[in-house]
XYZ file of C-alpha atoms in Angstrom:
575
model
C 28.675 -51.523 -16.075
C 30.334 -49.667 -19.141
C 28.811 -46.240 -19.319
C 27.221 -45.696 -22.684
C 28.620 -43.144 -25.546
C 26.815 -40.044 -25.545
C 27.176 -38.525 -29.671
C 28.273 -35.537 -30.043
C 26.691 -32.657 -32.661
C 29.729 -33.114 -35.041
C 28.490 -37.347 -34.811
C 25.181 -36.322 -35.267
C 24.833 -33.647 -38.131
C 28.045 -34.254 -40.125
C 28.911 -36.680 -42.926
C 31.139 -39.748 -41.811
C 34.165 -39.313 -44.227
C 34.059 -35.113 -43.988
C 34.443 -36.069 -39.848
C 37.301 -38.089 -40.767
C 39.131 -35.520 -42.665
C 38.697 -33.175 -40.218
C 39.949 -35.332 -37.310
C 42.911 -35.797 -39.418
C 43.655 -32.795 -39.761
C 42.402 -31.237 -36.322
C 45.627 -32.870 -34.473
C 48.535 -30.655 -37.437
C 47.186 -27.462 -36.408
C 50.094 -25.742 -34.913
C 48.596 -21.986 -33.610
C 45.302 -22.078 -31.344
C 43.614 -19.606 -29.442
C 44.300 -19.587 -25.278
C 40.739 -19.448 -23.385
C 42.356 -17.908 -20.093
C 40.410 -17.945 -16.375
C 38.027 -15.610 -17.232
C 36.429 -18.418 -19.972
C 34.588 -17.794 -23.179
C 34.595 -14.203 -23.550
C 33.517 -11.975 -26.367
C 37.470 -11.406 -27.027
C 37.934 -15.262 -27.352
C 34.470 -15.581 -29.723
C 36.280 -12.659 -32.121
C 39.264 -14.467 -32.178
C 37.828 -17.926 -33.408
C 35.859 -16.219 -36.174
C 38.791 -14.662 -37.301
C 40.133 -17.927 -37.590
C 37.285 -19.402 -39.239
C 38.123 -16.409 -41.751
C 40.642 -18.181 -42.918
C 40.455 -21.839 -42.158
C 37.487 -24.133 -41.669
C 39.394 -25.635 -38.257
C 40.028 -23.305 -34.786
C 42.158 -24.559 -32.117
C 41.437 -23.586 -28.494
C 43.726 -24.254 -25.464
C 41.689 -24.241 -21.964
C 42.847 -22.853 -18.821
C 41.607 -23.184 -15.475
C 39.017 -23.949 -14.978
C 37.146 -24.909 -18.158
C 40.059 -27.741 -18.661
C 38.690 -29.819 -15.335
C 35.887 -30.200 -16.942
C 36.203 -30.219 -20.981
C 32.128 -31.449 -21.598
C 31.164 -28.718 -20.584
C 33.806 -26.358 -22.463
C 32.767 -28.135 -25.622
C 28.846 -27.100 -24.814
C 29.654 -23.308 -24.209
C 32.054 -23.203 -27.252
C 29.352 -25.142 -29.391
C 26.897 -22.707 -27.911
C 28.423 -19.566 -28.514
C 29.741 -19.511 -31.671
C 27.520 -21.981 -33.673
C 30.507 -24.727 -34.574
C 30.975 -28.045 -33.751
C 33.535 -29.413 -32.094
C 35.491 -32.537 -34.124
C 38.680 -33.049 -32.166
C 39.558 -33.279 -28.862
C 42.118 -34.108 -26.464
C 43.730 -33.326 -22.576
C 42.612 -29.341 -22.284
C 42.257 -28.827 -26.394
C 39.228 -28.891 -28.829
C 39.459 -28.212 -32.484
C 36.201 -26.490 -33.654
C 34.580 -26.910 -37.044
C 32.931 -23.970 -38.606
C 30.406 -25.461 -40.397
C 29.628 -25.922 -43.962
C 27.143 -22.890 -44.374
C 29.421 -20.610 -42.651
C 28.942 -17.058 -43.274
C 32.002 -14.306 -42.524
C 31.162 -12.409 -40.110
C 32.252 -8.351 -40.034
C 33.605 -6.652 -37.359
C 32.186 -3.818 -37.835
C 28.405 -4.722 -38.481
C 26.811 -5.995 -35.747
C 23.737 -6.851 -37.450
C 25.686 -8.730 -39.419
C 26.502 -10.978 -37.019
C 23.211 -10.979 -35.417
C 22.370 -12.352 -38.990
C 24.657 -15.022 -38.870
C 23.854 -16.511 -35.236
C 19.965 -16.463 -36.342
C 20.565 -18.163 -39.942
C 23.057 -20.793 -37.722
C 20.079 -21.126 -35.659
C 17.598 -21.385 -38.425
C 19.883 -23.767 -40.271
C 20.353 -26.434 -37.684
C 16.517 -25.645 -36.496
C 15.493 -26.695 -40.258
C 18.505 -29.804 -40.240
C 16.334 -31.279 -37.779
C 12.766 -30.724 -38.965
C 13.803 -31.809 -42.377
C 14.743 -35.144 -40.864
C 11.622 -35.361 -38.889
C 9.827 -35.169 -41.660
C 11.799 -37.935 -43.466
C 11.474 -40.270 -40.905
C 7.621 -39.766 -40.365
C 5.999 -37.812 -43.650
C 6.257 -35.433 -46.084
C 4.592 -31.618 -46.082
C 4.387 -31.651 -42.037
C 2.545 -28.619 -41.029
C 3.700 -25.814 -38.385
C 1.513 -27.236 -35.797
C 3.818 -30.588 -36.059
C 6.445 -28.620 -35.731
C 5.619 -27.303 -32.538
C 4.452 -30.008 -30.958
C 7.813 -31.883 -31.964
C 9.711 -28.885 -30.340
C 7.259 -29.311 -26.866
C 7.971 -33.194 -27.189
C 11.650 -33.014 -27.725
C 11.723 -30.714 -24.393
C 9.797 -32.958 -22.425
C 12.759 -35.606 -23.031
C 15.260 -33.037 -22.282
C 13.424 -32.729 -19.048
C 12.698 -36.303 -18.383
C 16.324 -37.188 -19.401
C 17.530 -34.599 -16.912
C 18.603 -36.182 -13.291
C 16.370 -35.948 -10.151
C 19.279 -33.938 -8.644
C 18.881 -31.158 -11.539
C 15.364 -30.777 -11.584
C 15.496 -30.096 -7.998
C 18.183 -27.969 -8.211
C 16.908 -26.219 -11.298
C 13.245 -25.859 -9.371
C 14.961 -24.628 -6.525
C 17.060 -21.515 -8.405
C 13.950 -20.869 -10.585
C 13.113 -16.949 -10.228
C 15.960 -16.240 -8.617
C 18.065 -14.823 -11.452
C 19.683 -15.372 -14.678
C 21.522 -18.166 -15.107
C 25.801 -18.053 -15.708
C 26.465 -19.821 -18.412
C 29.882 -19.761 -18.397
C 29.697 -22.356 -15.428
C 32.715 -24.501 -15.772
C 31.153 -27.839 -13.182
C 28.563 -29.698 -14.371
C 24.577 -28.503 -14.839
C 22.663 -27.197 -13.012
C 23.378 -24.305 -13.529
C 23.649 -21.170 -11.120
C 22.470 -17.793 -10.948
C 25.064 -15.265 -12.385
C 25.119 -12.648 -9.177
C 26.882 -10.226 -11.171
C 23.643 -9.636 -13.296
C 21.514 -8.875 -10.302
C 20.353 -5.643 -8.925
C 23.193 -3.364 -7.436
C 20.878 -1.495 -5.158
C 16.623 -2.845 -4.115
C 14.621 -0.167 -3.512
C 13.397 -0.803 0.377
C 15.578 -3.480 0.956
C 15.890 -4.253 4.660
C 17.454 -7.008 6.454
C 15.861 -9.993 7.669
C 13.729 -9.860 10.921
C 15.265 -12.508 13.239
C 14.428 -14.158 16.506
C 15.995 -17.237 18.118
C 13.888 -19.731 19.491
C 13.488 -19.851 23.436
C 15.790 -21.274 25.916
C 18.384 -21.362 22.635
C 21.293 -19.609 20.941
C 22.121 -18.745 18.112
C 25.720 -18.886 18.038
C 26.904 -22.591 16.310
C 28.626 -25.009 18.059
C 31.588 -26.725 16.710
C 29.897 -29.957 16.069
C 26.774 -27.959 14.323
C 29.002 -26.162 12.061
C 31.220 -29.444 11.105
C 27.609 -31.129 10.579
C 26.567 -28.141 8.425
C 30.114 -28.068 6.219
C 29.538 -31.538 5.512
C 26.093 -30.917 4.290
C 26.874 -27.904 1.836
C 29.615 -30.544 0.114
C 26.569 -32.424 -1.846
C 24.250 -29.291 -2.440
C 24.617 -27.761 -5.901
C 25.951 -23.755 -6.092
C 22.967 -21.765 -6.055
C 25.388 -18.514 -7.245
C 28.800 -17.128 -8.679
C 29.948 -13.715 -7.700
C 32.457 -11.879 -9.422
C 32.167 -8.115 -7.349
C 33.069 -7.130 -4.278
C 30.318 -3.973 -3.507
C 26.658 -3.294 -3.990
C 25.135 -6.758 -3.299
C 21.854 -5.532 -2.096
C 20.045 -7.541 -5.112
C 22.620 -11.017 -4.349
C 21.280 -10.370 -0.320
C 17.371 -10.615 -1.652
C 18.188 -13.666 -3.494
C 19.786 -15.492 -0.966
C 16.960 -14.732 1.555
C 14.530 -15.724 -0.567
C 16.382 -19.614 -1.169
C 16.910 -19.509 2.370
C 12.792 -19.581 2.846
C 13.816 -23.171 1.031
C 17.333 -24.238 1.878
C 19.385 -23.749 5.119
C 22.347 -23.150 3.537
C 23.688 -20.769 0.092
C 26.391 -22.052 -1.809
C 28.274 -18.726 -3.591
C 31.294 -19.589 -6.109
C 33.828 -17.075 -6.769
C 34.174 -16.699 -10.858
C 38.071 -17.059 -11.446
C 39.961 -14.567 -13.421
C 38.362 -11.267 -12.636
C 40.855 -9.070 -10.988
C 40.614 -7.268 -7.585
C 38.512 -9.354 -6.143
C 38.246 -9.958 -2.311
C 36.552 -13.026 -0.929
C 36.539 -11.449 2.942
C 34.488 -7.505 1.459
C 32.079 -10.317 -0.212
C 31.432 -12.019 2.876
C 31.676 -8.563 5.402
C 28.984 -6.726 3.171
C 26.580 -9.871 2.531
C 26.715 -10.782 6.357
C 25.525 -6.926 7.230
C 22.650 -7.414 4.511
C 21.656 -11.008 5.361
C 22.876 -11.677 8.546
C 23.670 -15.325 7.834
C 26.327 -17.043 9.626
C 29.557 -17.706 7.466
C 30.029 -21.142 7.680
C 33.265 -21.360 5.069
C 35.726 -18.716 2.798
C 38.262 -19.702 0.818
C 39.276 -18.866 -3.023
C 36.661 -20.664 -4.539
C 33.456 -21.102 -2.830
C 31.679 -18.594 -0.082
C 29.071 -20.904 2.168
C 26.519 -18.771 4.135
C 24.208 -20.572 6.869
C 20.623 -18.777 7.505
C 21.344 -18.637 11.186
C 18.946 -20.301 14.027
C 16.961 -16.790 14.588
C 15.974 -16.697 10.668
C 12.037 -16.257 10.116
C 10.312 -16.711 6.796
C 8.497 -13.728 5.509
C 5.377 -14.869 6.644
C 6.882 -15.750 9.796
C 8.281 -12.528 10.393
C 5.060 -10.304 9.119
C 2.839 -12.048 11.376
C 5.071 -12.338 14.638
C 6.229 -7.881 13.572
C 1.935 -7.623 13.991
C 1.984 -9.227 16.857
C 4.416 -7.144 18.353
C 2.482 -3.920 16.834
C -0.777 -5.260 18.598
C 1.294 -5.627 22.166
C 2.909 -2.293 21.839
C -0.320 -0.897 21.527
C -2.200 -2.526 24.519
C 0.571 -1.661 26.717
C 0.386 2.300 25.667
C -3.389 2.092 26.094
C -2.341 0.504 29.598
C -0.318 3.064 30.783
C -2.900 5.767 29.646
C -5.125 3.911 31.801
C -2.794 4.191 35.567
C -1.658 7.551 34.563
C -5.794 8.750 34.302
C -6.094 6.648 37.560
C -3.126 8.336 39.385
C -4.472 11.830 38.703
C -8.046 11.239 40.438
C -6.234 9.964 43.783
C -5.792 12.697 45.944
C -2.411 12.624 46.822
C -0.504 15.995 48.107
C 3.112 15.999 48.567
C 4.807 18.910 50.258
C 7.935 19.898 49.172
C 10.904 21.123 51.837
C 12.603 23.269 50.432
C 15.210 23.659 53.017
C 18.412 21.825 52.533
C 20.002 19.746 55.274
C 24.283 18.911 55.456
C 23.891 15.309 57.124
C 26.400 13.302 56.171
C 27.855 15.974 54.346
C 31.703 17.362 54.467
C 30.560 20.177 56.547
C 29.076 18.174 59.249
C 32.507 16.002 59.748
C 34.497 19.008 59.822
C 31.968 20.622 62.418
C 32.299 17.558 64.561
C 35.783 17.223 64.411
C 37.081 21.076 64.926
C 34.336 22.610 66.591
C 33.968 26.340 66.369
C 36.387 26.096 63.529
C 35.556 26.029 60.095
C 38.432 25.349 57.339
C 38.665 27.235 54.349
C 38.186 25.337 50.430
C 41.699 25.858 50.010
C 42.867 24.656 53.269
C 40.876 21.283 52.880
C 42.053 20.951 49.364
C 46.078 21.368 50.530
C 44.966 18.733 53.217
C 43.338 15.853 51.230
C 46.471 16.683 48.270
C 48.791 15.665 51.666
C 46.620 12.699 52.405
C 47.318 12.121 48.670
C 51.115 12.062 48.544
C 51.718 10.427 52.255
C 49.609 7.265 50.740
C 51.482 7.528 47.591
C 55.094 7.839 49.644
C 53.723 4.738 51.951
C 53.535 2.671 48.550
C 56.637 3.884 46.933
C 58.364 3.006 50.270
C 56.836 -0.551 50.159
C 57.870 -1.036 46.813
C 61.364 0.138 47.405
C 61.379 -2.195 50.481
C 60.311 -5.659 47.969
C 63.486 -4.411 45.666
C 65.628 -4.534 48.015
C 64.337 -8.032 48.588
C 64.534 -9.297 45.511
C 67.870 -7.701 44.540
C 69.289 -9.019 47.752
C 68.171 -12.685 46.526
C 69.271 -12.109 43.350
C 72.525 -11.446 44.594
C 72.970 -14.853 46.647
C 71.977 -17.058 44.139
C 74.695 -15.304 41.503
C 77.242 -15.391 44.696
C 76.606 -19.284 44.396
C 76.958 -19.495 40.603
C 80.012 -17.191 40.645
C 81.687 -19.238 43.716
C 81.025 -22.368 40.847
C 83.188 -20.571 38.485
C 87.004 -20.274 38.760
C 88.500 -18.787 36.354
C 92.459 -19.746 35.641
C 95.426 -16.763 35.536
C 96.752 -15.818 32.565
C 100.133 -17.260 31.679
C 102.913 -15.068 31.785
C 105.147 -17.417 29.644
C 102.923 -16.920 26.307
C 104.240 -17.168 22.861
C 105.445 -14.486 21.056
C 104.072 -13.547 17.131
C 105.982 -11.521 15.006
C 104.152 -8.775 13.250
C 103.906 -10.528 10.099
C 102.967 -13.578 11.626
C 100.362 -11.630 13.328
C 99.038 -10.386 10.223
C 98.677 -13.295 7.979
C 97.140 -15.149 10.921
C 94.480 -12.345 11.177
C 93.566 -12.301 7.703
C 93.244 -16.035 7.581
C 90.578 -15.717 10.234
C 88.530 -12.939 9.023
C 88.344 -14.831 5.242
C 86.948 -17.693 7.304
C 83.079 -18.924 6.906
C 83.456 -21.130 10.048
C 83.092 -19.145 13.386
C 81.934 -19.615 16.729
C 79.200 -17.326 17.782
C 79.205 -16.205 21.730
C 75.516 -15.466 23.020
C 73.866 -14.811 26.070
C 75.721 -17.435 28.365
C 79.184 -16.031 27.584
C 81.937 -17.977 27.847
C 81.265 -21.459 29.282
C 82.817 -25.397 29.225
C 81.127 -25.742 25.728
C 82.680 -22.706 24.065
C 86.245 -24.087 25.082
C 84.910 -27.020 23.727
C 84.015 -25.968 20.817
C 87.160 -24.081 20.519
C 89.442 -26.971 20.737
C 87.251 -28.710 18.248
C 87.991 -26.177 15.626
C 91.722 -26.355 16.367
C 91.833 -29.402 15.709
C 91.269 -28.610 11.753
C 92.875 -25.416 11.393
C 95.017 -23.138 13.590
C 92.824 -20.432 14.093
C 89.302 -19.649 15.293
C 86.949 -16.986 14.704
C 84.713 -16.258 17.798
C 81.722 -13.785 17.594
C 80.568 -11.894 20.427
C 77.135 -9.556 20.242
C 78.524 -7.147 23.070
C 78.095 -4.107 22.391
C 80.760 -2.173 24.667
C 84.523 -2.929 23.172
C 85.584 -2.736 26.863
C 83.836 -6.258 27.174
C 84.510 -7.298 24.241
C 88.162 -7.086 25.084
C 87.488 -8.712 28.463
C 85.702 -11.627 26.679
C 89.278 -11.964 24.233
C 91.225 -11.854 27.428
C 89.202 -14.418 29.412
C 89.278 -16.603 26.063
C 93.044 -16.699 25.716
C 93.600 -17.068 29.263
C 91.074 -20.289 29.136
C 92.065 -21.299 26.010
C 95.817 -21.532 26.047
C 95.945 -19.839 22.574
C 97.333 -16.507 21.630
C 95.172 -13.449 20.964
C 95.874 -12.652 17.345
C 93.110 -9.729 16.861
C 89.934 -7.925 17.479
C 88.003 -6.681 14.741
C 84.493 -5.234 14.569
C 82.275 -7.009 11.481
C 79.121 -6.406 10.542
C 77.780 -9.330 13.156
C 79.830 -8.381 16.080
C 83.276 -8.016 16.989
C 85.432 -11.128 15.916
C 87.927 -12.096 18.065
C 91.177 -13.970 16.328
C 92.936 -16.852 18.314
C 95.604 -18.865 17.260
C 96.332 -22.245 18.545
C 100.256 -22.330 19.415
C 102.937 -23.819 17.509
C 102.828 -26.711 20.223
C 99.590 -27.135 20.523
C 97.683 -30.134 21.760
C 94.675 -30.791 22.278
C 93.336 -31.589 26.066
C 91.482 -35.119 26.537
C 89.313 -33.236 28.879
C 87.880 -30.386 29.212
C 88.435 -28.454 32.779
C 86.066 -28.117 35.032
C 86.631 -24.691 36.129
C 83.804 -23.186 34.059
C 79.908 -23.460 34.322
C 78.082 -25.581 32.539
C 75.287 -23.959 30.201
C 72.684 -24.533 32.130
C 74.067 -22.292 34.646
C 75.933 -19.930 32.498
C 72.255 -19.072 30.997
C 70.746 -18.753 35.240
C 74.066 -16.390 35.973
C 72.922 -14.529 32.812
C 69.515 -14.576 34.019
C 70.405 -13.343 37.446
C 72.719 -10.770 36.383
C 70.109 -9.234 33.993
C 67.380 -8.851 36.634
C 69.942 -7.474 38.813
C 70.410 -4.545 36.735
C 66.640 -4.310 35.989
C 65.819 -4.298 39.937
C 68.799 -1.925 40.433
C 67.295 0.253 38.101
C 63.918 0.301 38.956
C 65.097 0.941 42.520
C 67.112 3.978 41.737
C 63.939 5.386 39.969
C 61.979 4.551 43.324
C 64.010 6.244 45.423
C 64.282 9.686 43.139
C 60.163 9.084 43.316
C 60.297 8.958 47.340
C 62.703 11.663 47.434
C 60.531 13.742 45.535
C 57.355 13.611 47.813
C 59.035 14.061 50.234
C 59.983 17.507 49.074
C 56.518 17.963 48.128
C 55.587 17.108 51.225
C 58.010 19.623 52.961
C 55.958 22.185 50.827
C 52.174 21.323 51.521
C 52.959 21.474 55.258
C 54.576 24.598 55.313
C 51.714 25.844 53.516
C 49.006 24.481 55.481
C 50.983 26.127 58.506
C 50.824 29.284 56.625
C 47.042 28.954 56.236
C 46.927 27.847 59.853
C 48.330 31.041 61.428
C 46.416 33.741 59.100
């Protein structure tokens, strides 16, 4: 079914052919004025009127996110500065002043005050002059009124089911934003709420028995789903002082579960996350979604009406104070029973220190200092019985370390270098070296080192061009010289260079002047699976080694101490 035309105020209270005009020349207007995120401001109303100064026509260009949603940009343009709007198209409306326009001043205010009142006044009398056409002429005031009170009844019976709810449900909450860029209703402009309530406390809570009140996942996807279809109750543009926002939302959530909180869009340094930390330590809700736009807070399972909470805080008063009068009660009762209790006041060393060192040494009685010196030798023999053990599994696990890299180096067999190697000229030498180091294509050595892929990989770059770059991470140039060494040797090549770059060390080899390339490669090497397990082993060797060396400095070191303690408990012993 086609939806029917809703007329606009420019259809409805101007002439047909000055409409026509006015569309015509709404779409030649070259210079308009940008409404940014932040929406019709006061700066934005200024700048129209200064347009209407001028010309009868003002262009405005909507950003987000007034263009999503241009109906209701035309009703808050319409609204606050008295035009109507002729023109529009995509994100741009073309305003008409009006034809009683009045210039307003910058600098008188009650100027201006004048001017919204007689726009006002003017359309107020448009439509009670054609009232009174339509039914009679010399209607009184008392028609008047009652026309106003019928044509708001409309307004309210026209109005959706889903509006009037929404609009009974936000009703003494707050002031309304009327900036709000979605469709009516609309919601309660946080911003012009209380900072601080005197007395404001937060909500008493108690969860139900045998329950809990932390969500499950399928609760909270049941509850996300729900807030999609409610309307937003708020829109928050501040990040502190929400003490008056936190006594609005527990008073809607005495009638809805959840509160719906829009962020307003082009207000700078705002947070979402301070929003949500300060109005979950005043409400205690459960935060049931954040993003950029919308802030969704859940009452919780342990949330108690006001009522609820008054009468179940008495209740608690009343129990508190039968229990006191309780305990009054037993105390008066203990104090009539005549009970006497006698004291000892002599002290007794069972199970003490004392008594162990009396049955032990008999007749002898050690000194404080002489027991501590013991119990610190008790201390470090234990502690030099675990460093011991310790040592002991490190010598374990180095000693299996070392079998299985005996097995992977036995797999490895390296060839000799060849004595019979071609000879470069210096020259030759030199070009060949700066050929390599202007090259982008290299072959990077990592952890595995040299293995059947790298010579691989090295014959697959000579077969292109006559020299490869190799990178190597090592740090030592002893090594890295050993890795050169071990490459030509593999390789067949020549050993042009070693340079250090700002990756690594490169290391230059040329192919041979009668070079060819191998159909397969030798089998000498490791494969990388077990180049990266000899890497492996190798590195925990060196960890275990050095972990070991530190154990036995540690062992040697009680022992020393211990050297001391019993040459001073001998000491003790003989004075």
């Amino acid at each position: 079914m086609k939806k029917e035309k809703v007329l606009t105020a420019a259809e409805l209270n101007l002439d047909a052919i000055l409409l026509e005009r006015l569309k015509g020349e709404a779409p030649r207007i070259q210079k308009w004025v940008k409404v940014k995120k932040a929406g019709v401001t006061r700066a934005v109303v200024d700048q129209i009127h200064l347009v209407w100064k001028y010309n009868e026509l003002a262009m405005l260009k909507f950003d987000l996110p007034l263009c999503r949603n241009m109906d209701r940009a035309r009703e808050i343009i319409e609204m606050k500065t008295g035009g109507s709007v002729v023109w529009s198209k995509k994100n741009a409306l073309v305003i008409y002043r009006g034809c009683d326009y009045t210039l307003r001043q910058k600098d008188d205010p009650e100027l201006h005050h004048d001017f919204l009142c007689s726009q006002q006044n003017s359309s107020f009398i448009k439509e009670t002059s054609s009232s009174s056409i339509l039914n009679s002429t010399g209607s009184s005031e008392d028609e008047m009124i009652s026309g106003e009170n019928s044509e708001e009844d409309s307004l309210a019976i026209n109005e959706s089911l889903y509006e009037r709810e929404a609009n009974r449900l936000l009703d003494d909450l707050g002031p309304r934003y009327v900036d709000w860029w979605w469709p009516k209703p609309l919601p309660v402009d946080a911003d012009l709420l209380p900072e601080v309530v005197p007395g404001f406390k937060p909500p008493f809570r108690l969860c139900p028995p045998r329950s809990r009140s932390k969500l499950t996942d399928d609760e909270l996807t049941h509850l996300r789903k729900l807030a999609r279809s409610l309307p937003t109750h708020f829109v928050l543009g501040r990040n502190r002082k929400l003490q008056g926002l936190a006594a609005a939302v527990i008073k809607l959530w005495e009638k809805c579960h959840i509160a719906k909180i829009a962020l307003k869009w082009g207000i700078p340094n705002t947070s979402n996350e301070l929003m949500v930390n300060e109005l979950k330590c005043l409400t205690g809700g459960v935060l049931l979604l954040r993003n950029k736009f919308f802030i969704i807070l859940y009452r919780g399972k342990d949330f108690l009406p006001s009522q609820v909470a008054s009468l179940i805080a008495e209740r608690e008063v009343e129990l508190t104070r039968y229990q006191l009068e309780e305990e009054v009660a037993r105390f008066k009762a203990i104090e009539t029973l005549p009970i006497t209790t006698e004291v000892s006041m002599r002290s007794s060393n069972v199970g003490t220190l004392s008594e162990f060192q009396t049955i032990a040494e008999p007749g002898k009685e050690k000194s404080e200092i002489e027991a501590q010196l013991v119990a610190e030798k008790e201390r470090l023999e234990k502690e030099l019985r675990n460093q011991e053990h310790s040592l002991y599994v490190l010598k374990k696990k180095i000693e299996k370390s070392s079998i299985a890299l005996g097995k992977l180096n036995a797999a490895w067999r390296p060839f000799k270098q060849d004595e019979d190697k071609e000879i470069l000229t210096q020259e030759e030498r030199r070009s060949l070296r700066q050929i390599g180091l202007k090259m982008d294509r290299s072959l990077v050595l990592g952890r595995r080192g040299v293995f059947d892929g790298v010579l691989a990989g090295l014959h697959q770059h000579w077969k292109h061009r006559e020299v490869v770059k190799v990178i190597t991470m090592q740090k030592i140039f002893s090594q890295v010289i050993h890795t050169a060494k071990f490459l030509e040797a593999e390789s067949g090549g020549t050993l042009v260079s070693v340079d250090k770059l700002k990756e690594g060390h490169a290391i230059i080899i040329y192919r041979g002047k009668n070079y060819r390339r191998p159909e397969l490669v030798p089998q000498n090497l490791l494969n990388k699976r077990q180049a990266l397990c000899r890497s492996l082993e190798m590195q925990r060797i060196g960890s275990l080694k050095f972990y070991a060396n530190q154990t036995e400095q540690a062992i040697s070191d009680l022992k020393c101490k211990l050297v001391e303690y019993t040459v001073k408990i001998g000491q003790m012993g003989e004075i």
